[in-house]
XYZ file of C-alpha atoms in Angstrom:
731
model
C 144.102 83.844 159.130
C 142.226 86.027 161.581
C 143.119 85.903 165.243
C 140.570 86.242 167.999
C 139.584 89.645 169.372
C 141.033 90.906 172.586
C 141.713 88.683 175.580
C 139.742 89.621 178.726
C 140.857 92.386 180.948
C 144.135 91.880 182.923
C 144.063 93.585 186.209
C 146.743 96.162 186.839
C 146.976 97.586 190.366
C 149.043 100.628 190.998
C 150.449 101.114 194.559
C 148.755 103.810 196.584
C 150.983 106.703 197.372
C 149.732 107.103 200.916
C 152.653 109.202 202.009
C 152.135 111.605 199.120
C 148.518 112.826 199.086
C 149.057 114.840 195.930
C 150.507 111.938 193.989
C 148.587 109.621 191.690
C 146.026 107.534 193.562
C 144.339 104.858 191.512
C 142.119 102.187 193.042
C 143.589 98.682 192.829
C 140.096 97.355 192.153
C 139.824 99.193 188.857
C 141.103 97.726 185.558
C 143.065 100.184 183.472
C 145.146 97.861 181.334
C 144.273 95.551 178.468
C 146.981 93.206 177.008
C 146.815 91.342 173.693
C 149.435 89.355 171.796
C 150.145 92.549 169.825
C 149.806 95.547 172.170
C 149.601 96.580 175.780
C 146.980 99.340 176.089
C 146.564 101.368 179.261
C 144.199 104.209 180.248
C 146.292 106.867 182.005
C 145.584 110.363 183.405
C 147.257 113.650 184.052
C 145.357 116.159 186.222
C 147.685 119.047 187.341
C 144.844 120.812 189.202
C 142.790 117.768 190.274
C 139.221 117.141 189.283
C 137.775 120.382 190.437
C 135.174 122.735 188.972
C 136.511 124.421 185.829
C 139.651 122.340 185.681
C 141.063 120.494 182.644
C 142.110 116.923 183.083
C 144.027 114.955 180.462
C 143.179 111.321 179.850
C 144.975 109.178 177.308
C 145.166 105.711 175.835
C 148.828 104.590 175.867
C 149.507 101.810 173.340
C 152.775 99.881 173.490
C 153.221 97.820 170.238
C 155.034 94.580 169.838
C 158.010 94.911 167.435
C 156.929 95.409 163.736
C 153.285 96.058 164.730
C 151.584 99.383 164.341
C 148.219 101.193 164.806
C 146.845 104.181 162.808
C 146.591 107.948 162.789
C 143.369 109.875 162.193
C 143.970 109.490 158.406
C 145.093 105.832 158.192
C 146.374 106.201 154.557
C 145.717 103.560 151.932
C 144.317 100.969 154.410
C 143.659 100.610 158.079
C 141.458 102.307 160.643
C 142.174 105.082 163.194
C 141.832 104.226 166.883
C 138.397 105.142 168.241
C 137.585 106.109 171.830
C 134.075 106.065 173.377
C 133.869 107.552 176.930
C 131.373 106.975 179.722
C 131.652 109.941 182.131
C 129.678 111.407 185.075
C 127.474 114.387 184.485
C 129.567 117.557 184.401
C 132.550 116.034 182.606
C 133.025 116.287 178.807
C 135.724 114.622 176.715
C 137.230 116.413 173.683
C 138.841 115.002 170.566
C 142.080 113.083 170.436
C 145.090 115.368 170.302
C 146.832 113.248 167.738
C 150.593 113.136 167.800
C 152.455 113.368 164.457
C 152.488 109.925 162.815
C 155.050 108.271 160.649
C 154.659 107.037 157.127
C 154.641 103.257 156.946
C 155.188 101.845 153.376
C 153.633 98.442 152.727
C 154.328 97.214 149.215
C 152.846 99.666 146.737
C 150.692 101.187 149.483
C 151.496 103.496 152.393
C 149.819 104.109 155.702
C 150.111 106.725 158.513
C 150.450 105.345 161.989
C 152.417 104.660 165.095
C 154.981 102.071 166.182
C 156.743 101.377 169.507
C 154.764 103.345 172.167
C 152.309 106.157 171.554
C 149.980 108.081 173.884
C 146.706 109.484 172.488
C 145.808 112.356 174.845
C 142.178 113.606 175.262
C 141.222 116.736 177.218
C 138.494 116.274 179.849
C 136.664 119.472 180.740
C 135.165 119.763 184.241
C 132.039 121.945 184.384
C 132.153 125.002 186.701
C 129.253 123.595 188.684
C 130.692 120.131 189.094
C 130.264 118.842 192.682
C 130.683 115.653 194.588
C 127.012 114.870 194.119
C 127.344 115.212 190.350
C 130.168 112.744 189.840
C 132.437 112.087 192.770
C 132.462 108.614 194.275
C 132.520 109.584 197.930
C 135.865 111.066 198.862
C 137.801 108.586 196.820
C 137.481 110.053 193.381
C 135.632 110.109 190.037
C 135.187 106.982 187.960
C 135.684 107.227 184.159
C 135.208 104.411 181.695
C 136.483 103.974 178.127
C 135.683 101.608 175.346
C 138.388 101.658 172.715
C 138.848 99.920 169.388
C 141.941 99.789 167.181
C 143.334 97.994 164.209
C 146.881 96.642 164.750
C 148.836 95.483 161.751
C 152.087 93.969 160.678
C 151.684 92.035 157.375
C 148.346 90.846 158.725
C 145.746 93.154 160.410
C 143.902 92.270 163.675
C 140.932 94.310 164.845
C 141.014 94.645 168.619
C 139.090 96.335 171.347
C 139.111 96.815 175.090
C 137.170 98.353 177.966
C 139.023 100.375 180.594
C 138.144 101.973 183.919
C 140.062 104.523 185.953
C 139.346 106.457 189.183
C 140.611 110.007 189.253
C 141.275 111.523 192.747
C 138.765 114.029 194.076
C 141.504 116.212 195.351
C 145.167 116.657 194.517
C 146.687 115.712 191.204
C 147.658 112.684 189.147
C 151.275 113.071 188.082
C 152.374 109.490 187.553
C 152.383 109.754 183.723
C 153.379 113.431 183.445
C 156.484 112.589 181.348
C 154.389 110.541 178.924
C 151.865 113.378 178.423
C 154.646 115.914 178.068
C 156.201 113.807 175.296
C 152.768 113.450 173.628
C 152.174 117.238 173.749
C 155.602 117.822 172.261
C 154.795 115.499 169.402
C 151.715 117.432 168.381
C 152.026 119.863 165.488
C 152.055 123.517 166.309
C 149.506 125.821 164.511
C 150.960 127.991 161.786
C 150.054 131.705 161.960
C 148.886 131.695 158.340
C 146.450 129.270 156.679
C 148.516 128.715 153.540
C 146.784 127.601 150.275
C 146.133 124.540 148.168
C 145.411 124.636 144.395
C 144.091 121.764 142.351
C 145.869 121.597 139.020
C 144.964 118.621 136.724
C 145.868 115.477 138.692
C 147.996 117.261 141.329
C 147.625 119.620 144.208
C 150.015 122.494 144.812
C 150.527 123.258 148.478
C 151.841 126.589 149.888
C 152.581 127.129 153.502
C 153.861 130.425 154.976
C 155.219 131.345 158.329
C 157.300 128.205 159.042
C 159.997 128.806 161.671
C 163.674 129.179 160.842
C 164.462 125.704 162.179
C 162.371 124.155 159.338
C 163.609 126.326 156.464
C 165.632 124.502 153.818
C 164.792 121.136 155.261
C 162.943 118.311 153.510
C 159.547 118.014 155.192
C 157.233 115.086 155.513
C 153.606 115.726 154.540
C 150.528 114.336 156.215
C 147.016 115.283 154.972
C 144.270 114.847 157.574
C 141.715 114.212 154.756
C 141.947 110.698 153.555
C 141.780 109.377 149.974
C 142.911 112.558 148.310
C 146.640 112.295 147.545
C 148.673 109.364 146.351
C 149.827 108.296 149.784
C 152.674 106.070 148.637
C 154.309 108.861 146.558
C 157.921 109.422 147.506
C 159.285 112.892 147.944
C 161.928 113.764 145.338
C 160.746 111.103 142.992
C 156.905 111.215 142.784
C 156.353 114.706 144.301
C 158.474 117.793 144.698
C 158.986 120.414 147.374
C 160.900 123.697 147.490
C 161.624 126.678 149.744
C 161.276 130.387 148.935
C 162.378 132.168 152.128
C 159.896 131.109 154.805
C 157.405 129.830 152.209
C 157.287 126.082 151.615
C 155.739 124.754 148.393
C 155.085 121.213 147.184
C 153.342 119.490 144.278
C 151.778 116.156 145.137
C 149.940 113.672 142.877
C 146.254 112.991 143.508
C 145.124 109.472 144.374
C 144.353 107.375 141.292
C 140.880 106.692 142.697
C 140.237 109.797 144.795
C 136.978 109.763 146.792
C 137.050 113.236 148.493
C 136.888 116.747 147.157
C 137.453 119.034 150.234
C 137.116 122.767 150.129
C 139.549 123.041 153.118
C 142.413 120.624 153.762
C 144.008 120.379 157.190
C 147.556 119.323 156.647
C 150.562 118.588 158.794
C 154.238 118.975 157.788
C 157.088 117.640 159.947
C 160.849 117.497 159.986
C 162.475 114.203 159.153
C 163.448 112.300 162.256
C 167.147 113.002 161.612
C 166.484 116.754 161.691
C 164.479 116.851 164.921
C 165.900 118.451 168.073
C 164.802 117.288 171.441
C 162.582 119.867 173.185
C 161.993 121.923 170.014
C 158.854 121.884 167.779
C 159.233 119.648 164.764
C 155.753 119.610 163.153
C 153.305 122.326 162.099
C 149.659 122.311 161.074
C 147.546 124.470 158.803
C 143.978 124.380 157.501
C 144.499 125.457 153.928
C 141.557 126.493 151.722
C 141.428 124.740 148.342
C 141.064 126.543 145.019
C 140.734 125.033 141.594
C 138.388 122.425 140.213
C 138.411 118.810 141.475
C 137.992 116.208 138.753
C 134.909 113.918 139.037
C 135.392 111.371 141.726
C 134.879 107.656 141.260
C 131.355 106.236 141.090
C 129.779 105.233 144.399
C 130.451 101.546 143.844
C 134.118 102.239 143.458
C 134.956 102.207 147.163
C 138.497 102.529 148.368
C 140.004 99.680 150.423
C 140.199 101.940 153.453
C 136.484 102.909 153.314
C 135.370 99.403 152.611
C 137.373 98.063 155.549
C 136.090 100.875 157.778
C 132.432 100.199 156.967
C 132.700 96.512 157.576
C 134.998 96.472 160.538
C 132.761 98.987 162.397
C 129.692 96.858 161.496
C 127.694 99.937 160.684
C 126.223 101.195 157.463
C 127.252 104.689 156.343
C 124.756 107.497 156.963
C 123.508 108.124 153.416
C 122.003 111.459 152.505
C 119.148 111.378 149.983
C 120.505 111.081 146.545
C 119.673 113.910 144.202
C 119.090 112.515 140.729
C 118.159 114.173 137.511
C 114.888 113.247 135.858
C 116.825 111.383 133.168
C 118.843 109.422 135.701
C 115.747 108.534 137.668
C 113.943 107.408 134.509
C 116.947 105.209 133.680
C 116.754 103.718 137.152
C 113.015 103.004 136.725
C 113.734 101.334 133.355
C 116.457 99.253 135.023
C 114.083 98.220 137.770
C 111.453 97.218 135.241
C 113.960 95.110 133.302
C 115.322 93.588 136.531
C 111.799 92.537 137.597
C 111.139 91.118 134.109
C 114.377 89.046 134.188
C 113.437 87.824 137.691
C 110.945 85.525 135.994
C 113.919 83.633 134.678
C 115.498 83.100 138.027
C 115.213 79.482 139.400
C 113.666 80.555 142.686
C 110.532 81.725 140.828
C 109.866 78.333 139.234
C 107.377 77.134 141.864
C 105.189 80.151 141.293
C 105.459 79.661 137.576
C 104.065 76.191 138.045
C 101.009 77.634 139.828
C 100.488 80.261 137.100
C 100.760 77.713 134.285
C 98.044 75.639 135.940
C 95.833 78.693 136.559
C 96.113 79.849 132.879
C 95.355 76.312 131.704
C 92.206 76.239 133.866
C 91.029 79.468 132.230
C 91.835 78.575 128.628
C 89.263 80.221 126.357
C 88.077 82.609 129.024
C 89.435 85.935 127.862
C 87.662 87.943 130.598
C 89.026 85.511 133.224
C 92.535 85.941 131.763
C 92.349 89.735 132.072
C 90.985 89.669 135.581
C 93.600 87.111 136.632
C 96.392 89.211 135.088
C 95.293 92.338 136.831
C 94.777 90.635 140.226
C 98.144 88.923 140.015
C 99.842 92.204 139.059
C 98.171 93.978 141.926
C 99.359 91.288 144.370
C 102.891 91.479 143.106
C 103.154 95.271 143.170
C 101.457 95.708 146.582
C 103.793 93.097 148.083
C 106.908 94.682 146.507
C 105.813 98.024 147.933
C 105.126 96.532 151.313
C 108.521 94.776 151.523
C 110.315 97.814 150.224
C 108.571 100.128 152.726
C 109.348 97.678 155.557
C 113.024 97.506 154.559
C 113.319 101.308 154.275
C 111.583 101.862 157.632
C 113.752 99.300 159.477
C 116.894 100.705 157.940
C 115.880 104.219 159.005
C 115.478 102.819 162.509
C 119.077 101.568 162.461
C 118.568 97.959 161.368
C 121.205 96.534 158.991
C 118.940 94.927 156.421
C 118.946 94.321 152.728
C 116.665 92.837 150.018
C 115.520 89.322 150.908
C 115.849 90.130 154.629
C 112.715 88.075 155.481
C 114.592 84.841 154.713
C 117.327 85.745 157.181
C 114.735 84.762 159.857
C 114.522 81.030 160.637
C 110.897 81.480 161.739
C 109.940 82.919 158.308
C 111.814 80.098 156.532
C 109.923 77.466 158.619
C 106.548 79.222 157.958
C 107.218 79.219 154.157
C 108.197 75.509 154.321
C 104.851 74.767 156.009
C 102.952 76.859 153.435
C 104.598 75.093 150.472
C 104.016 71.740 152.108
C 100.276 72.546 152.234
C 100.266 73.695 148.623
C 102.071 70.574 147.511
C 99.702 68.313 149.390
C 96.748 70.126 147.856
C 98.162 69.841 144.336
C 98.912 66.153 144.908
C 95.259 65.540 145.768
C 95.745 64.604 149.443
C 93.132 67.168 150.468
C 91.007 70.001 149.176
C 90.888 73.332 150.878
C 87.178 73.027 151.040
C 87.566 70.163 153.500
C 89.509 72.397 155.881
C 87.806 75.757 155.451
C 84.244 76.748 156.424
C 81.680 76.544 153.701
C 81.095 80.320 153.920
C 84.766 80.923 153.127
C 84.679 78.508 150.203
C 81.614 80.222 148.868
C 83.368 83.565 149.059
C 86.335 82.079 147.214
C 84.024 81.018 144.394
C 82.355 84.424 144.262
C 85.737 86.191 144.220
C 88.194 83.910 142.363
C 90.503 86.879 141.618
C 91.505 86.699 145.339
C 93.421 83.514 144.404
C 95.351 85.392 141.741
C 96.053 88.300 144.127
C 97.413 85.840 146.708
C 99.557 84.074 144.125
C 101.096 87.422 143.374
C 101.918 87.873 146.999
C 103.438 84.351 147.089
C 105.469 85.084 143.952
C 107.200 88.045 145.579
C 107.797 86.280 148.880
C 109.539 83.339 147.216
C 111.221 85.303 144.462
C 112.605 88.176 146.544
C 115.735 86.297 147.714
C 116.898 86.300 144.071
C 118.590 89.288 142.461
C 118.389 89.441 138.667
C 120.584 91.542 136.353
C 119.740 95.262 136.567
C 117.875 94.501 139.818
C 120.902 94.748 142.122
C 121.843 98.199 140.917
C 118.240 99.389 141.124
C 117.916 98.204 144.698
C 121.200 99.849 145.599
C 119.876 103.148 144.167
C 116.547 102.733 145.928
C 117.902 102.540 149.449
C 119.641 105.901 148.994
C 116.651 107.754 147.423
C 113.951 109.630 149.290
C 111.132 107.237 150.241
C 108.633 108.294 147.485
C 111.215 107.741 144.690
C 112.457 104.570 146.292
C 108.919 103.134 146.455
C 108.495 103.998 142.707
C 111.501 101.831 142.027
C 110.124 98.967 144.089
C 106.810 99.358 142.175
C 108.669 99.163 138.865
C 110.347 95.950 139.960
C 106.938 94.473 140.774
C 105.523 95.566 137.440
C 108.416 93.936 135.613
C 107.855 90.630 137.506
C 104.117 90.587 136.744
C 104.401 91.915 133.158
C 104.456 88.594 131.277
C 101.160 87.493 132.914
C 99.570 90.895 132.497
C 100.428 90.820 128.734
C 99.207 87.218 128.469
C 95.895 88.213 129.972
C 95.280 91.037 127.476
C 96.778 89.527 124.270
C 94.409 87.040 122.603
C 97.251 85.443 120.646
C 98.785 84.167 123.856
C 95.471 82.753 125.095
C 95.054 80.858 121.795
C 98.334 79.046 122.355
C 97.000 77.444 125.581
C 95.425 73.912 125.236
C 91.784 73.334 126.019
C 90.729 72.108 129.424
C 90.478 68.324 129.733
C 91.382 65.244 131.810
C 95.114 65.980 131.274
C 94.795 68.905 133.670
C 94.337 66.651 136.698
C 97.644 64.940 135.809
C 99.279 68.361 135.357
C 98.027 69.480 138.713
C 99.576 66.474 140.488
C 102.853 66.950 138.619
C 102.990 70.559 139.787
C 103.091 69.287 143.412
C 106.728 68.201 142.944
C 108.094 71.735 142.373
C 106.354 72.638 145.688
C 108.009 69.710 147.524
C 111.362 70.670 145.917
C 110.915 74.192 147.356
C 110.249 72.653 150.770
C 113.504 70.676 150.497
C 115.412 73.816 149.632
C 113.872 75.794 152.537
C 114.797 72.973 154.918
C 118.346 73.160 153.630
C 118.348 77.012 154.088
C 117.212 76.483 157.666
C 119.966 73.942 158.215
C 122.489 76.704 157.283
C 120.928 78.936 159.923
C 120.035 76.606 162.779
C 122.114 73.524 162.082
C 121.160 69.901 161.647
C 118.999 69.928 164.796
C 116.974 72.829 163.458
C 116.495 71.174 160.029
C 115.571 67.898 161.674
C 112.987 69.561 163.912
C 111.409 71.294 160.936
C 111.227 68.038 158.983
C 109.566 66.300 161.949
C 106.966 69.074 162.336
C 106.281 69.120 158.581
C 105.512 65.370 158.727
C 103.203 66.099 161.626
C 101.530 68.853 159.558
C 100.970 66.399 156.701
C 99.466 63.938 159.169
C 97.089 66.606 160.544
C 95.924 67.448 157.043
C 95.432 63.772 156.245
C 93.460 63.142 159.434
C 91.051 65.963 158.576
C 90.163 64.131 155.337
C 88.738 61.215 157.363
C 84.986 60.895 158.035
C 82.821 60.688 161.122
C 84.116 60.191 164.604
C 87.401 58.756 163.246
C 88.306 62.200 161.906
C 88.062 63.827 165.342
C 89.710 60.994 167.290
C 92.678 60.535 164.925
C 92.914 64.294 164.256
C 92.959 65.026 167.982
C 95.612 62.484 168.710
C 97.828 63.732 165.838
C 97.313 67.368 166.878
C 98.229 66.584 170.524
C 101.341 64.717 169.404
C 102.352 67.581 167.178
C 101.939 70.087 169.980
C 104.080 67.926 172.294
C 106.732 67.572 169.638
C 106.740 71.295 168.960
C 107.345 71.975 172.639
C 110.127 69.390 172.758
C 112.082 70.246 169.685
C 110.524 73.374 168.176
C 113.060 75.696 169.805
C 115.822 74.105 167.647
C 114.310 75.797 164.576
C 114.946 79.326 165.779
C 118.086 78.623 167.839
C 121.037 80.246 166.078
C 123.823 78.037 164.910
C 127.134 78.698 166.652
C 129.266 80.628 164.176
C 132.050 78.666 162.646
C 135.576 79.738 163.350
C 136.796 82.458 161.121
C 140.214 80.806 160.714
C 140.324 78.922 157.431
C 142.340 75.731 157.325
C 145.669 75.890 155.519
C 145.242 75.128 151.856
C 141.472 75.683 151.917
C 140.477 77.646 148.800
C 137.460 79.691 150.124
C 138.130 81.645 153.316
C 135.522 83.490 155.439
C 135.271 87.181 154.520
C 136.140 89.952 156.961
C 137.432 93.454 156.567
C 140.550 92.520 158.528
C 141.230 89.628 156.146
C 140.876 91.854 153.146
C 143.289 94.453 154.626
C 145.744 91.724 155.458
C 145.724 90.297 151.944
C 145.984 93.704 150.360
C 148.855 94.559 152.639
C 150.586 91.452 151.323
C 149.994 92.636 147.741
C 147.396 89.969 146.898
C 144.150 90.697 144.930
C 140.879 89.453 146.443
C 137.726 87.933 144.957
C 134.678 88.155 147.245
C 131.518 86.144 146.860
C 128.629 87.782 148.746
C 126.164 84.958 149.016
C 123.385 83.339 151.049
C 121.919 79.910 151.410
C 118.487 81.136 150.477
C 119.709 82.756 147.261
C 119.192 80.142 144.497
C 121.117 82.224 141.966
C 124.065 82.238 144.366
C 124.023 78.460 144.612
C 123.748 78.080 140.828
C 126.761 80.314 140.281
C 128.631 78.515 143.036
C 128.102 75.089 141.383
C 128.822 76.284 137.830
C 131.093 79.214 137.219
C 132.717 79.248 140.643
C 133.120 75.485 140.580
C 134.917 75.412 137.204
C 138.341 73.745 137.657
C 139.964 75.731 134.884
C 138.751 79.050 136.285
C 139.837 78.122 139.825
C 143.275 77.304 138.423
C 143.385 80.779 136.890
C 142.657 82.258 140.339
C 145.478 80.229 141.778
C 147.921 81.195 139.007
C 147.257 84.893 139.632
C 147.378 84.353 143.448
C 143.915 85.816 143.887
C 142.565 85.095 147.390
C 138.982 83.855 147.402
C 136.669 85.035 150.245
C 133.050 84.197 150.900
C 130.737 86.592 152.764
C 127.805 84.466 153.953
C 124.677 86.587 154.485
C 122.342 83.699 155.261
C 121.729 85.190 158.646
C 121.646 88.935 159.275
C 125.208 90.274 159.438
C 125.629 94.042 159.888
C 129.271 93.970 158.640
C 128.246 92.294 155.340
C 125.244 94.635 155.021
C 127.534 97.623 155.409
C 129.974 96.269 152.835
C 127.133 95.749 150.378
C 125.911 99.328 150.976
C 129.390 100.654 150.264
C 129.288 98.806 146.920
C 125.901 100.331 146.071
C 124.050 96.986 146.525
C 121.432 95.778 149.023
C 121.031 92.108 148.044
C 122.961 89.089 146.877
C 124.544 87.721 144.798
C 127.348 90.244 144.504
C 130.764 89.372 143.142
C 133.686 91.737 143.663
C 137.276 91.542 142.374
C 139.726 94.003 144.007
C 143.462 94.499 143.633
C 145.485 96.374 146.311
C 145.193 100.147 145.949
C 142.486 99.923 143.325
C 138.699 100.241 143.573
C 136.605 97.086 143.643
C 135.143 95.772 140.351
C 131.550 94.598 140.774
C 130.635 91.809 138.352
C 127.201 90.834 137.046
C 124.774 88.781 139.121
C 124.529 86.021 136.537
C 128.222 85.138 136.609
C 129.930 83.759 133.513
C 133.393 82.396 133.201
C 134.255 84.794 130.409
C 133.315 87.802 132.514
C 135.478 86.558 135.379
C 138.381 85.891 133.108
C 138.085 89.362 131.517
C 138.142 90.934 134.957
C 141.193 88.903 135.926
C 142.941 90.027 132.774
C 142.387 93.641 133.760
C 144.197 93.159 137.007
């Protein structure tokens, strides 16, 4: 169960050393300490020469852990995240990278991490520009204000993401020496640079490391090995059992196994070796670092969807999508992607969310029975509407993602305003099909005449409507194609979106050009009026679904407000069917009442629902998804099944009520102790978007089964019990 993020700042005032002008002088009004149930974090400074032009000042985040808790090194290992520091500094000051002390290896089940326990100080050099003056950054004669925003993941058996904001005032003159001993200890814990680079050779599923120039104090000793590049070696391997090391004079060699699911192929590997704690001598160097060039041939890494637990947690916990370079694909690979997109669009016609549009198309084809030319025109216009809308939505998604927005396919239904507008549109369509009104009564005669002259406009608009209502669904093949599209250059990506549109429109395009299909349609007759009225009910069912979707986003008040305004909309339409003065009097009264009601309760529609607590009740089967929860469960050795879903995704709801509601299958999850997490994407959520991106997907549904230390297994969008059982058997 997740705990809350950091508590608010706790003020820590240090006494002013008035009698010692060169001692540390920190303002008591500035907060430099953050305390949580798991750590005490403090921003500290060491400025031997003061904050003067050309000087170097050392800042650091000192983290004191509660017993059994730990945070992470720059390479966290099999899971976890390194501590991150973001500085706000006056002009003329520049912060360097963290000078990471040597970590310790922390085994957790069949995994291993690199991190820190007890108390650790993470030093950062602060360079003062030669031209730095009081006007550039000094706060009067008192000093220079620096600010820090830090985030860290603290773990025991569970993992808690935490963050804090810190502020510190450095003296304008003199020095800060209060934490000199802490910085000296941190400097002593940093690895010394080796005079030679060493070498690393890739041989089959191992790397062979050679380091030269190690001092006499290290020779003959068993060394600990820490690669700075993550997800390369088998982190949990134990020296002497899973990997070997040996000495040849001053040369140290080792053979280490590669990670089972390696995701990096570096050409240079920075590595750190250190004496075991029992061999370390106080005041003497005990760790050394080299940047070794890599020779040999790396085996092919895992597919993009096979994301390591550490990377998946990092993407989601930081709530930011990875920066993806344009994917270079071969012509054969791109053709396969186009074919997959075409099949995905074709199968989209079988998704339940497309049924309302199918109803409209069935009625339109029946109206044109026997008119071959009308069928062809309708098919072409509908296809054009579908493809143009797919391209427009795809271009909008790509442009917004390039601007930094965390969006995926179906993003328009993450907006309550769009959901409400679609509900109003389908209400109007349903009322029209039910015979309550004709559009000719509401539109000017000139517009109606234009509609008669250009009937293909109706088919074009129905194509637009088909994409708008069908886009929340993701059919088989479609999810992978969308995942590829968001990583391709824009022209190729838009070709994939066009192929999806062509697939969706293809049945109607074929029906318009194949006479055999037209001959199967019944002749027009009185039965068509009954069919038209029957088709109103799928429209009203869609309205009910959209109101339910809005209820998931804005709560019961938002859904109630939308229902009330839809009733008013129906009343307005009905009033306009009246005749004479009654039409204007009744219509005016209803319109005024609707406006007043919209002002009174309309804001509830777009008001976001307060997020539910992330803590799941004891015994509850489905728990809210988060990267921290996944890391916690993996640390405990439990596999995880994640349901990426949304209220507006009809396929998601179907799978939830069928396969994921099957008692026997749920019992199988329980028997195997598989934790079940649900990532709800009904409203825009950057963390979920980032996790989907990491899996090579950009829409829902997505189902992932992941065991500790293994890559996630992505299941098909149309989930079957047999597929899930087969994946469970492979655990």
